[in-house]
Amino acid sequence: MEFRQIVYFLEISESGTFQKAAMRLGLTQPALSRQIFLLEKELGVIVLERGGRSVRLTHEGERFYQYSIRLKALWEEIQIGFSKENDLKGNFSISAGGTVSAWILPQILKEILNKRKGLSLSVREGDASETKNSVLKGEVDLGILTGPITEPSLNVIEFLSDQIFPCAAKDHPIFLKKKIKIEDLKKQPIVFFHPGSALRKAVEKKIKSFSKDYGPNIAMELRSVESVIKSLEAGLGIGFLSEYSMNPNLKKINFEAWNAERKFYLCYRKKSGPGLAMLAEEILKSAEKWKLQTESITR
């Protein structure tokens, strides 16, 4: 038995099909099938039940899966133990929402990659449900999600807090009023994120807690943070943005009852090896430094 066969078996188990696993591993499907055949021949049992386009674990396969997870974790521990102290290496993928991907991660990852020459990171932008599903399916290694998160199969670590508030173009007529009231806001068209956005859900929850009978006049529903910003700058309505994505062309609307807060969390599967725990710790350290630098600039 070769360790690579265990890796192949785990990839098929996570992917659900030989085709997907072969693509991720950079193998042809016949070559992958051959290695699993040799593995089953040596074990003397069938570990994968083939049927249609998908595969599932047999009873023996379930047992072997548990052994394989432990073997993979032990191998990663051995690699870390014989590498330089705290030497984070390898290829990792991250999924996050638009605000985090555009305004938070770039500087954090830049610092990490400058220090860790053997590390490679890729980022995929997706909304809350897309990011969560990508992590659970093993399509990405680490996700950054808005809490609360109750998924038992994930390790969850608090990352950052985010303030969300209503805003508009700095020359918007609403700023001509000495005191902005709820009636003033109700008259305004809203430039909103799409319904799957975690930011929108946080805002809607806050608004409903303050004014249950209010139905926003939604003028636009957009997917990207940049689209929302450009629409607000053009004076097409008022909207809601993270404190991290504000710019000099926009101005905060002072209406505290509509301010919302959300927390971001780093999430990765509990079955993952120690490399992801090291990466999460590295991101947390860089985030703390980034926050201090950002606060010093904005003071």
Coordinates of C-alpha atoms in Angstrom, one line a residue:
M1 CA 0.0 0.0 0.0
E2 CA 1.3 3.4 -0.9
F3 CA 0.4 6.6 0.9
R4 CA -0.7 8.3 -2.3
Q5 CA -3.4 5.7 -2.6
I6 CA -4.8 6.8 0.7
V7 CA -4.7 10.4 -0.5
Y8 CA -6.5 9.3 -3.7
F9 CA -9.1 7.4 -1.7
L10 CA -9.8 10.4 0.6
E11 CA -10.1 12.8 -2.4
I12 CA -12.7 10.5 -4.0
S13 CA -14.6 10.2 -0.8
E14 CA -14.7 14.0 -0.4
S15 CA -15.5 14.7 -4.1
G16 CA -18.1 12.0 -4.6
T17 CA -17.0 11.0 -8.1
F18 CA -13.9 9.6 -9.7
Q19 CA -14.1 12.3 -12.4
K20 CA -14.0 15.3 -9.9
A21 CA -11.2 13.6 -7.9
A22 CA -9.1 12.9 -10.9
M23 CA -9.4 16.6 -12.0
R24 CA -8.3 17.8 -8.6
L25 CA -5.5 15.4 -8.4
G26 CA -4.3 16.0 -11.9
L27 CA -4.7 12.4 -13.0
T28 CA -6.7 10.6 -15.7
Q29 CA -9.8 8.8 -14.5
P30 CA -8.4 5.3 -15.6
A31 CA -5.2 5.9 -13.7
L32 CA -7.1 6.8 -10.6
S33 CA -9.4 3.8 -10.9
R34 CA -6.3 1.6 -11.3
Q35 CA -4.8 2.8 -8.0
I36 CA -8.0 2.2 -6.1
F37 CA -8.3 -1.2 -7.6
L38 CA -4.8 -2.0 -6.4
L39 CA -5.6 -0.6 -2.9
E40 CA -8.7 -2.7 -2.6
K41 CA -6.8 -5.8 -3.8
E42 CA -4.2 -5.3 -1.1
L43 CA -6.8 -4.7 1.6
G44 CA -8.9 -7.6 0.4
V45 CA -12.1 -5.6 0.6
I46 CA -14.2 -3.2 -1.5
V47 CA -14.0 0.3 -0.1
L48 CA -16.0 2.2 -2.7
E49 CA -19.3 1.2 -4.2
R50 CA -19.5 2.4 -7.8
G51 CA -23.0 3.3 -9.1
G52 CA -24.0 5.7 -11.9
R53 CA -22.0 8.9 -11.8
S54 CA -21.3 8.9 -8.1
V55 CA -19.6 6.6 -5.6
R56 CA -20.2 5.9 -1.9
L57 CA -18.3 4.3 0.9
T58 CA -19.1 0.6 1.7
H59 CA -19.2 -0.5 5.3
E60 CA -15.5 -1.4 5.1
G61 CA -14.8 1.9 3.3
E62 CA -16.3 3.8 6.2
R63 CA -13.8 2.0 8.6
F64 CA -10.9 2.6 6.2
Y65 CA -11.9 6.3 5.9
Q66 CA -11.4 6.8 9.6
Y67 CA -8.0 5.2 9.5
S68 CA -7.1 7.2 6.4
I69 CA -8.0 10.5 8.1
R70 CA -5.8 9.6 11.0
L71 CA -2.9 8.6 8.7
K72 CA -3.1 11.8 6.7
A73 CA -3.1 13.9 9.9
L74 CA -0.2 11.9 11.2
W75 CA 1.7 12.4 7.9
E76 CA 1.1 16.2 8.0
E77 CA 2.3 16.3 11.6
I78 CA 5.5 14.4 10.7
Q79 CA 6.1 16.9 7.8
I80 CA 5.6 19.9 10.2
G81 CA 7.8 18.2 12.9
F82 CA 10.7 17.8 10.5
S83 CA 10.4 21.2 8.8
K84 CA 11.6 24.4 10.3
E85 CA 9.8 25.6 13.3
N86 CA 6.5 27.3 12.4
D87 CA 7.3 26.8 8.7
L88 CA 4.0 27.2 6.9
K89 CA 4.1 25.7 3.4
G90 CA 1.7 24.4 0.8
N91 CA -1.2 25.5 -1.4
F92 CA -4.4 26.7 0.3
S93 CA -7.6 28.2 -1.0
I94 CA -9.8 30.7 0.7
S95 CA -13.4 31.8 0.1
A96 CA -14.9 35.1 1.4
G97 CA -17.5 37.7 0.7
G98 CA -16.9 40.9 -1.4
T99 CA -16.0 43.2 1.5
V100 CA -13.4 40.8 3.0
S101 CA -12.0 39.8 -0.4
A102 CA -11.6 43.4 -1.6
W103 CA -10.8 45.5 1.5
I104 CA -9.5 43.2 4.2
L105 CA -7.7 40.1 2.7
P106 CA -5.3 41.8 0.2
Q107 CA -3.0 43.5 2.7
I108 CA -3.2 40.6 5.2
L109 CA -2.3 38.0 2.6
K110 CA 0.4 40.2 1.1
E111 CA 2.2 40.3 4.4
I112 CA 1.8 36.5 5.0
L113 CA 3.1 35.7 1.5
N114 CA 6.1 38.0 1.9
K115 CA 7.1 36.0 5.0
R116 CA 6.2 32.5 3.8
K117 CA 8.0 31.9 0.6
G118 CA 6.8 28.2 0.4
L119 CA 3.2 29.2 0.8
S120 CA 0.7 29.7 -2.1
L121 CA -2.8 31.2 -1.5
S122 CA -5.8 31.6 -3.8
V123 CA -9.0 33.5 -3.1
R124 CA -12.5 32.8 -4.4
E125 CA -15.2 35.5 -3.8
G126 CA -18.7 34.2 -2.9
D127 CA -21.7 35.1 -0.8
A128 CA -22.3 33.5 2.6
S129 CA -24.1 30.4 1.3
E130 CA -21.6 29.8 -1.5
T131 CA -18.6 30.2 0.9
K132 CA -20.1 27.8 3.5
N133 CA -20.9 25.1 0.9
S134 CA -17.5 25.4 -0.7
V135 CA -15.8 24.8 2.7
L136 CA -18.2 21.9 3.6
K137 CA -17.6 20.2 0.2
G138 CA -13.9 20.6 0.4
E139 CA -13.8 22.9 -2.7
V140 CA -11.8 25.4 -0.6
D141 CA -9.7 25.0 2.5
L142 CA -10.8 28.0 4.5
G143 CA -13.9 30.2 4.5
I144 CA -14.5 33.6 6.1
L145 CA -18.2 33.7 7.2
T146 CA -20.5 36.0 9.1
G147 CA -21.7 34.5 12.4
P148 CA -23.4 33.0 14.2
I149 CA -22.2 29.6 12.8
T150 CA -23.5 26.3 14.3
E151 CA -22.0 23.8 11.8
P152 CA -20.6 21.0 13.9
S153 CA -18.2 19.8 11.2
L154 CA -16.3 23.1 11.2
N155 CA -13.7 24.7 13.4
V156 CA -14.8 28.2 13.9
I157 CA -12.5 31.1 15.1
E158 CA -13.6 34.7 15.5
F159 CA -11.8 36.9 13.0
L160 CA -13.0 40.6 12.9
S161 CA -15.9 42.8 13.8
D162 CA -17.5 45.0 11.2
Q163 CA -19.7 48.1 11.6
I164 CA -22.4 48.6 8.9
F165 CA -24.2 51.9 8.5
P166 CA -26.4 53.8 6.1
C167 CA -24.6 56.1 3.7
A168 CA -25.0 58.1 0.5
A169 CA -23.0 60.2 -1.9
K170 CA -21.5 63.1 0.0
D171 CA -23.6 65.6 -2.0
H172 CA -26.8 63.7 -1.6
P173 CA -29.8 66.0 -0.7
I174 CA -30.5 64.1 2.5
F175 CA -27.5 65.7 4.1
L176 CA -29.1 69.1 3.7
K177 CA -31.4 68.2 6.6
K178 CA -30.3 69.3 10.1
K179 CA -31.7 66.1 11.7
I180 CA -32.4 63.0 9.7
K181 CA -35.6 61.2 10.7
I182 CA -37.0 57.8 9.8
E183 CA -39.6 59.5 7.5
D184 CA -36.8 61.0 5.5
L185 CA -35.1 57.6 5.0
K186 CA -38.4 55.9 4.1
K187 CA -38.7 58.2 1.1
Q188 CA -35.3 57.3 -0.3
P189 CA -34.7 54.5 -2.9
I190 CA -32.4 51.8 -1.5
V191 CA -29.3 50.5 -3.3
F192 CA -29.2 47.0 -1.7
F193 CA -27.0 43.9 -2.0
H194 CA -28.7 40.8 -3.4
P195 CA -30.8 38.7 -0.9
G196 CA -28.1 36.1 -0.4
S197 CA -25.7 38.7 1.0
A198 CA -24.7 38.4 4.7
L199 CA -24.5 42.2 4.9
R200 CA -28.0 42.6 3.6
K201 CA -29.4 40.1 6.1
A202 CA -27.7 41.9 8.9
V203 CA -29.2 45.2 7.8
E204 CA -32.7 43.8 7.3
K205 CA -32.6 42.2 10.7
K206 CA -31.6 45.6 12.3
I207 CA -34.2 47.6 10.4
K208 CA -37.1 45.2 11.2
S209 CA -36.2 45.3 14.9
F210 CA -36.5 49.1 14.8
S211 CA -39.5 49.5 12.4
K212 CA -41.5 46.3 11.7
D213 CA -43.9 48.0 9.3
Y214 CA -41.2 49.5 7.1
G215 CA -40.8 48.0 3.6
P216 CA -37.8 49.5 1.9
N217 CA -38.1 51.0 -1.6
I218 CA -35.5 48.8 -3.2
A219 CA -34.2 50.5 -6.4
M220 CA -31.3 48.1 -7.0
E221 CA -30.1 44.7 -5.9
L222 CA -26.4 44.2 -6.7
R223 CA -23.9 41.4 -6.2
S224 CA -20.6 43.2 -5.9
V225 CA -19.5 45.8 -3.3
E226 CA -18.0 47.9 -6.1
S227 CA -21.4 48.0 -7.9
V228 CA -23.1 49.3 -4.8
I229 CA -20.4 51.9 -4.2
K230 CA -20.6 53.2 -7.8
S231 CA -24.4 53.4 -7.7
L232 CA -24.3 55.3 -4.4
E233 CA -21.6 57.7 -5.8
A234 CA -23.9 58.4 -8.7
G235 CA -26.6 59.5 -6.3
L236 CA -29.0 56.6 -7.2
G237 CA -30.1 56.2 -3.6
I238 CA -29.0 55.5 -0.1
G239 CA -27.3 52.2 0.9
F240 CA -25.5 50.3 3.5
L241 CA -21.8 49.6 3.6
S242 CA -19.1 48.2 5.8
E243 CA -16.8 50.7 7.6
Y244 CA -14.0 49.0 5.7
S245 CA -15.4 49.8 2.2
M246 CA -16.2 53.5 2.7
N247 CA -14.4 56.1 0.6
P248 CA -14.1 60.0 0.4
N249 CA -17.0 60.2 -2.1
L250 CA -19.4 58.7 0.4
K251 CA -20.7 60.0 3.7
K252 CA -22.2 58.2 6.6
I253 CA -25.9 59.0 7.4
N254 CA -26.2 59.7 11.1
F255 CA -29.1 57.5 12.0
E256 CA -27.9 55.2 14.8
A257 CA -31.0 53.0 14.9
W258 CA -30.0 51.6 11.5
N259 CA -26.4 50.9 12.3
A260 CA -25.6 47.1 12.4
E261 CA -22.7 45.0 13.5
R262 CA -21.5 41.7 12.2
K263 CA -18.6 39.4 13.1
F264 CA -16.5 37.4 10.7
Y265 CA -15.2 34.0 11.5
L266 CA -12.5 31.8 10.0
C267 CA -13.9 28.4 9.3
Y268 CA -12.3 25.1 8.2
R269 CA -13.3 21.4 8.3
K270 CA -12.4 19.5 11.5
K271 CA -11.0 16.7 9.4
S272 CA -8.3 19.0 8.0
G273 CA -4.7 18.6 8.9
P274 CA -2.6 21.0 11.2
G275 CA -1.6 23.1 8.2
L276 CA -4.9 24.9 8.2
A277 CA -4.8 25.6 11.9
M278 CA -1.4 27.2 11.3
L279 CA -2.7 29.3 8.4
A280 CA -5.7 30.5 10.5
E281 CA -3.3 31.5 13.2
E282 CA -1.1 33.4 10.8
I283 CA -4.2 35.2 9.3
L284 CA -5.3 36.2 12.8
K285 CA -1.8 37.7 13.6
S286 CA -1.7 39.6 10.4
A287 CA -5.2 40.9 10.9
E288 CA -4.4 42.3 14.3
K289 CA -1.4 44.2 12.8
W290 CA -3.6 45.4 9.9
K291 CA -6.3 46.7 12.3
L292 CA -3.7 48.7 14.3
Q293 CA -2.3 50.2 11.1
T294 CA -5.8 51.1 9.8
E295 CA -6.8 52.7 13.1
S296 CA -3.6 54.8 13.2
I297 CA -4.3 56.1 9.7
T298 CA -8.0 57.0 10.4
R299 CA -7.4 58.8 13.7

